[in-house]
Amino acid sequence: QAQAGWLQHDFGHLSVFKKSFWNHIVHKFVIGHLKGASANWWNHRHFQHHAKPNIFKKDPDVNMLHIFVLGDTQPVEYGKKKLKYLPYNHQHEYFFLIFPPLLIPVYFQIQIISTMIRRRFWADLAWAISYYMRYFITYIPFYGVLGSLSLLTFVRFLESHWFVWVTQMNHIPMEIDQEKHRDWLSSQVAATCNIEQSFFNDWFTGHLNFQIEHHLFPTMPRHNFWK
């Protein structure tokens, strides 16, 4: 599932086929039939992230719903306004209990299903239903309904940890702030950092250890980032 996530990311960025049409078609298949998610939901979120990375109210990836405070300025702003939704002085401890285990199995699942229904993404919904039909037809004979649901939840739980570590380590250490109206190049470089290159890191991150290159050249095939 984690590797299918990196694969759909490639098709979503139109970086596999020469023609956009085929990238879009296979993107719907991979994210819909292989992962049970929505291509339109992903595009809407991810393209905002690429346009305005690490900018509050514009990048959905740093919209932490008052659960965490990020960067250097947000903690100061919350302190001055006395916005204490949670004990932020302990967020480095409750991060491990909330964000990695719950992002995909709970938050993303609710958001994906509600978005497909609310925005009437019926084609995406059909692809997602095909994933769940295939999954339960495959596993119910072995594990029953409850066992199959437990396995699915456990897989999502593991995938969520994997996804969070990869996506946070190459953005969160960088500047996170309000819109500064920088030029595009500067805004991309200010919000991204790379992780050491190795065979394992390339595989584990879907080559997103080259996050700077990915943000500067988002349609470039991932195996060329190192060049």
PDB file of N, CA, C and O in Angstrom, residues 74-83:
ATOM      1  N   GLN A  74       3.932  30.485  14.468  1.00  0.00           N
ATOM      2  CA  GLN A  74       2.623  30.043  14.957  1.00  0.00           C
ATOM      3  C   GLN A  74       2.582  29.859  16.470  1.00  0.00           C
ATOM      4  O   GLN A  74       1.606  30.282  17.115  1.00  0.00           O
ATOM      5  N   PRO A  75       3.601  29.235  17.091  1.00  0.00           N
ATOM      6  CA  PRO A  75       3.567  29.129  18.555  1.00  0.00           C
ATOM      7  C   PRO A  75       3.494  30.492  19.243  1.00  0.00           C
ATOM      8  O   PRO A  75       2.784  30.651  20.242  1.00  0.00           O
ATOM      9  N   VAL A  76       4.202  31.488  18.711  1.00  0.00           N
ATOM     10  CA  VAL A  76       4.181  32.837  19.280  1.00  0.00           C
ATOM     11  C   VAL A  76       2.794  33.455  19.113  1.00  0.00           C
ATOM     12  O   VAL A  76       2.240  34.053  20.046  1.00  0.00           O
ATOM     13  N   GLU A  77       2.218  33.282  17.930  1.00  0.00           N
ATOM     14  CA  GLU A  77       0.878  33.819  17.645  1.00  0.00           C
ATOM     15  C   GLU A  77      -0.161  33.196  18.577  1.00  0.00           C
ATOM     16  O   GLU A  77      -1.001  33.908  19.149  1.00  0.00           O
ATOM     17  N   TYR A  78      -0.113  31.875  18.762  1.00  0.00           N
ATOM     18  CA  TYR A  78      -1.052  31.205  19.652  1.00  0.00           C
ATOM     19  C   TYR A  78      -0.853  31.647  21.095  1.00  0.00           C
ATOM     20  O   TYR A  78      -1.808  31.781  21.861  1.00  0.00           O
ATOM     21  N   GLY A  79       0.411  31.878  21.464  1.00  0.00           N
ATOM     22  CA  GLY A  79       0.702  32.325  22.823  1.00  0.00           C
ATOM     23  C   GLY A  79       0.135  33.705  23.105  1.00  0.00           C
ATOM     24  O   GLY A  79      -0.475  33.937  24.154  1.00  0.00           O
ATOM     25  N   LYS A  80       0.310  34.620  22.166  1.00  0.00           N
ATOM     26  CA  LYS A  80      -0.185  35.983  22.339  1.00  0.00           C
ATOM     27  C   LYS A  80      -1.711  36.021  22.396  1.00  0.00           C
ATOM     28  O   LYS A  80      -2.303  36.781  23.162  1.00  0.00           O
ATOM     29  N   LYS A  81      -2.359  35.195  21.582  1.00  0.00           N
ATOM     30  CA  LYS A  81      -3.822  35.168  21.538  1.00  0.00           C
ATOM     31  C   LYS A  81      -4.426  34.221  22.574  1.00  0.00           C
ATOM     32  O   LYS A  81      -5.649  34.109  22.664  1.00  0.00           O
ATOM     33  N   LYS A  82      -3.531  33.544  23.333  1.00  0.00           N
ATOM     34  CA  LYS A  82      -3.955  32.568  24.349  1.00  0.00           C
ATOM     35  C   LYS A  82      -4.873  31.492  23.758  1.00  0.00           C
ATOM     36  O   LYS A  82      -5.887  31.112  24.343  1.00  0.00           O
ATOM     37  N   LEU A  83      -4.481  31.008  22.558  1.00  0.00           N
ATOM     38  CA  LEU A  83      -5.228  29.935  21.894  1.00  0.00           C
ATOM     39  C   LEU A  83      -4.649  28.596  22.337  1.00  0.00           C
ATOM     40  O   LEU A  83      -3.730  28.068  21.729  1.00  0.00           O
TER      41      LEU A  83
END
